[in-house]
Amino acid sequence: MRGAGSNKRPGGWRGSAAQIAVGRAAIIKWNRTRHLQPKCGAARKRDGEPCQNLGMANGRCHKHGGKTPKGDNWHRPLWPHRDAPGANTKLNRKLNDLQRTAVKREKRVARMSPEERAAHEQWQRTHKPGSAAARERQREYRRQAKETRLLLSTEPSPLSPEAQALQAEIDELKAELLELEYKKGVFA
Ligand SMILES: [Zn+2]
């Protein structure tokens, strides 16, 4: 790996007055429109006011879930690439973070009321990590199960007028048939 200042040569571009001027102009231009960029939608921890960081694609900043993966990696930890600079440090930091989060979650669950705990467990059941397609299949399965439960729980609907008329006819024919069979028995 080359040193940080290896490009800085006398008379070179890096660190020159011209480069500094270009950089300054770019920053001034950026700062002029920064307040117009969409902000993060989260509430700040220290005072509950809206977070002032810039939002990422999902409307949250990098500290408030903006970097949370979507799709197939939803709810899955993202590991640093092994060739990334400082990969080992990043990996250890990630593992420590996950460990700390797990401990925090355990404490939070322990403090929950039975209802909160049931809701929490239900959420965990219905929000399992996995590929986007697998999660979509599970959603569809739950939707169908819910529909079936609803269907089974409802009372049978009263017959329509047409069905009532048909049923009356059927009853009449059945009565005629019984009569015929009776007569057949008598005169046999
Ligand atoms: Zn934020």
Short mmCIF file of C-alpha atoms and ligand atoms in Angstrom, two decimals:
data_model
loop_
_atom_site.label_atom_id
_atom_site.label_comp_id
_atom_site.label_asym_id
_atom_site.label_seq_id
_atom_site.Cartn_x
_atom_site.Cartn_y
_atom_site.Cartn_z
CA MET A 1 0.00 0.00 0.00
CA ARG A 2 1.28 3.43 -0.88
CA GLY A 3 1.64 6.13 1.75
CA ALA A 4 -1.05 8.77 2.06
CA GLY A 5 1.19 11.55 0.77
CA SER A 6 2.81 9.60 -2.05
CA ASN A 7 1.01 11.67 -4.70
CA LYS A 8 2.16 14.94 -3.20
CA ARG A 9 5.05 15.97 -5.34
CA PRO A 10 6.41 19.46 -5.78
CA GLY A 11 4.61 20.93 -8.76
CA GLY A 12 2.04 18.11 -8.77
CA TRP A 13 -1.76 18.44 -8.72
CA ARG A 14 -2.38 17.00 -5.26
CA GLY A 15 -2.22 19.72 -2.62
CA SER A 16 -1.73 22.45 -5.22
CA ALA A 17 -3.51 25.81 -4.94
CA ALA A 18 -5.56 24.87 -8.01
CA GLN A 19 -6.75 21.59 -6.42
CA ILE A 20 -7.63 23.35 -3.17
CA ALA A 21 -9.64 25.95 -5.13
CA VAL A 22 -11.58 23.23 -6.98
CA GLY A 23 -12.28 21.38 -3.72
CA ARG A 24 -13.44 24.54 -1.98
CA ALA A 25 -15.80 25.43 -4.83
CA ALA A 26 -17.31 21.92 -4.74
CA ILE A 27 -17.89 22.11 -0.98
CA ILE A 28 -19.43 25.58 -1.21
CA LYS A 29 -21.75 24.37 -3.99
CA TRP A 30 -22.74 21.30 -1.93
CA ASN A 31 -23.36 23.33 1.24
CA ARG A 32 -25.58 25.72 -0.71
CA THR A 33 -28.05 22.91 -1.56
CA ARG A 34 -27.53 20.70 1.49
CA HIS A 35 -30.57 22.09 3.36
CA LEU A 36 -32.76 21.18 0.38
CA GLN A 37 -31.82 17.46 0.54
CA PRO A 38 -34.33 15.17 2.30
CA LYS A 39 -33.54 14.70 5.98
CA CYS A 40 -33.59 11.52 8.06
CA GLY A 41 -37.07 10.80 9.45
CA ALA A 42 -35.92 9.45 12.84
CA ALA A 43 -36.21 11.19 16.22
CA ARG A 44 -32.93 12.13 17.90
CA LYS A 45 -32.13 10.17 21.04
CA ARG A 46 -30.96 13.17 23.09
CA ASP A 47 -34.08 15.36 22.75
CA GLY A 48 -36.57 13.56 20.50
CA GLU A 49 -36.27 16.28 17.83
CA PRO A 50 -36.04 15.22 14.17
CA CYS A 51 -32.59 13.98 13.17
CA GLN A 52 -30.74 16.55 11.06
CA ASN A 53 -28.59 14.12 9.06
CA LEU A 54 -29.26 13.61 5.39
CA GLY A 55 -31.51 10.68 4.60
CA MET A 56 -30.38 7.77 2.48
CA ALA A 57 -32.51 5.89 -0.11
CA ASN A 58 -34.93 4.56 2.54
CA GLY A 59 -35.38 7.96 4.21
CA ARG A 60 -33.07 7.26 7.16
CA CYS A 61 -29.54 8.44 7.78
CA HIS A 62 -26.53 6.15 8.14
CA LYS A 63 -27.04 6.08 11.93
CA HIS A 64 -30.78 5.46 11.92
CA GLY A 65 -31.14 2.42 9.66
CA GLY A 66 -30.23 3.97 6.30
CA LYS A 67 -27.63 1.25 5.80
CA THR A 68 -29.94 -1.59 6.87
CA PRO A 69 -29.97 -4.03 3.98
CA LYS A 70 -33.16 -4.74 2.05
CA GLY A 71 -34.19 -7.69 -0.13
CA ASP A 72 -32.28 -10.92 0.32
CA ASN A 73 -30.06 -9.45 3.03
CA TRP A 74 -32.88 -8.01 5.11
CA HIS A 75 -32.20 -8.53 8.82
CA ARG A 76 -28.88 -10.21 8.10
CA PRO A 77 -25.54 -8.84 9.32
CA LEU A 78 -23.31 -7.51 6.56
CA TRP A 79 -19.73 -8.73 6.91
CA PRO A 80 -16.80 -6.70 5.64
CA HIS A 81 -15.11 -8.01 2.49
CA ARG A 82 -11.97 -9.89 3.47
CA ASP A 83 -9.86 -7.71 1.15
CA ALA A 84 -11.25 -4.46 2.56
CA PRO A 85 -8.76 -2.25 4.40
CA GLY A 86 -8.88 -3.09 8.12
CA ALA A 87 -11.19 -6.04 7.47
CA ASN A 88 -10.17 -7.75 10.71
CA THR A 89 -10.91 -4.70 12.84
CA LYS A 90 -14.23 -4.20 11.07
CA LEU A 91 -15.16 -7.84 11.59
CA ASN A 92 -14.36 -7.68 15.32
CA ARG A 93 -16.29 -4.45 15.70
CA LYS A 94 -19.26 -6.01 13.93
CA LEU A 95 -19.16 -9.09 16.18
CA ASN A 96 -18.95 -6.89 19.28
CA ASP A 97 -21.88 -4.80 18.03
CA LEU A 98 -23.99 -7.90 17.44
CA GLN A 99 -23.09 -9.25 20.88
CA ARG A 100 -23.97 -5.94 22.55
CA THR A 101 -27.26 -5.76 20.64
CA ALA A 102 -28.14 -9.32 21.68
CA VAL A 103 -27.51 -8.54 25.37
CA LYS A 104 -29.59 -5.35 25.11
CA ARG A 105 -32.42 -7.26 23.43
CA GLU A 106 -32.39 -9.93 26.14
CA LYS A 107 -32.70 -7.27 28.84
CA ARG A 108 -35.50 -5.55 26.95
CA VAL A 109 -37.41 -8.82 26.53
CA ALA A 110 -36.96 -9.64 30.24
CA ARG A 111 -38.63 -6.33 31.20
CA MET A 112 -41.65 -6.91 28.93
CA SER A 113 -45.19 -7.53 30.15
CA PRO A 114 -46.77 -10.84 28.99
CA GLU A 115 -48.72 -8.98 26.25
CA GLU A 116 -45.65 -7.13 25.03
CA ARG A 117 -43.73 -10.36 25.04
CA ALA A 118 -46.40 -12.15 23.01
CA ALA A 119 -46.41 -9.28 20.49
CA HIS A 120 -42.61 -9.39 20.35
CA GLU A 121 -42.57 -13.13 19.74
CA GLN A 122 -45.25 -12.81 17.08
CA TRP A 123 -43.19 -10.16 15.32
CA GLN A 124 -40.11 -12.40 15.45
CA ARG A 125 -42.13 -15.28 13.99
CA THR A 126 -43.41 -13.20 11.09
CA HIS A 127 -40.18 -11.29 10.41
CA LYS A 128 -37.61 -14.01 9.90
CA PRO A 129 -34.55 -13.17 7.87
CA GLY A 130 -34.27 -14.86 4.51
CA SER A 131 -34.43 -14.22 0.81
CA ALA A 132 -37.05 -11.75 -0.38
CA ALA A 133 -38.80 -14.54 -2.35
CA ALA A 134 -38.97 -16.86 0.67
CA ARG A 135 -40.40 -14.07 2.83
CA GLU A 136 -42.97 -13.28 0.12
CA ARG A 137 -44.01 -16.97 0.06
CA GLN A 138 -44.43 -16.94 3.84
CA ARG A 139 -46.52 -13.75 3.65
CA GLU A 140 -48.75 -15.36 1.00
CA TYR A 141 -49.09 -18.51 3.12
CA ARG A 142 -50.09 -16.45 6.19
CA ARG A 143 -52.58 -14.47 4.10
CA GLN A 144 -54.23 -17.67 2.84
CA ALA A 145 -54.31 -19.21 6.32
CA LYS A 146 -55.97 -16.06 7.64
CA GLU A 147 -58.58 -16.16 4.85
CA THR A 148 -59.30 -19.83 5.58
CA ARG A 149 -59.72 -19.16 9.29
CA LEU A 150 -62.10 -16.31 8.49
CA LEU A 151 -64.07 -18.51 6.09
CA LEU A 152 -64.41 -21.33 8.63
CA SER A 153 -65.46 -19.01 11.43
CA THR A 154 -68.37 -17.36 9.58
CA GLU A 155 -71.94 -18.74 9.75
CA PRO A 156 -73.33 -20.35 6.57
CA SER A 157 -75.12 -17.65 4.61
CA PRO A 158 -78.97 -17.93 4.34
CA LEU A 159 -80.19 -19.34 1.03
CA SER A 160 -80.95 -16.96 -1.78
CA PRO A 161 -84.60 -16.71 -3.02
CA GLU A 162 -83.73 -18.84 -6.09
CA ALA A 163 -82.13 -21.50 -3.92
CA GLN A 164 -85.13 -21.45 -1.59
CA ALA A 165 -87.49 -22.02 -4.55
CA LEU A 166 -85.30 -24.89 -5.79
CA GLN A 167 -85.23 -26.42 -2.32
CA ALA A 168 -89.06 -26.23 -2.14
CA GLU A 169 -89.28 -28.03 -5.50
CA ILE A 170 -86.86 -30.70 -4.34
CA ASP A 171 -88.89 -31.24 -1.17
CA GLU A 172 -92.09 -31.55 -3.21
CA LEU A 173 -90.56 -34.10 -5.61
CA LYS A 174 -89.20 -36.09 -2.67
CA ALA A 175 -92.70 -36.17 -1.15
CA GLU A 176 -94.14 -37.35 -4.52
CA LEU A 177 -91.51 -40.06 -4.75
CA LEU A 178 -92.34 -41.27 -1.25
CA GLU A 179 -96.01 -41.37 -2.15
CA LEU A 180 -95.31 -43.36 -5.36
CA GLU A 181 -93.14 -45.82 -3.48
CA TYR A 182 -95.86 -46.23 -0.87
CA LYS A 183 -98.51 -46.89 -3.53
CA LYS A 184 -96.14 -49.36 -5.25
CA GLY A 185 -95.81 -51.18 -1.90
CA VAL A 186 -99.56 -51.27 -1.37
CA PHE A 187 -100.50 -52.50 -4.88
CA ALA A 188 -97.57 -54.87 -5.37
ZN ZN B 1 -30.87 10.00 11.48
#
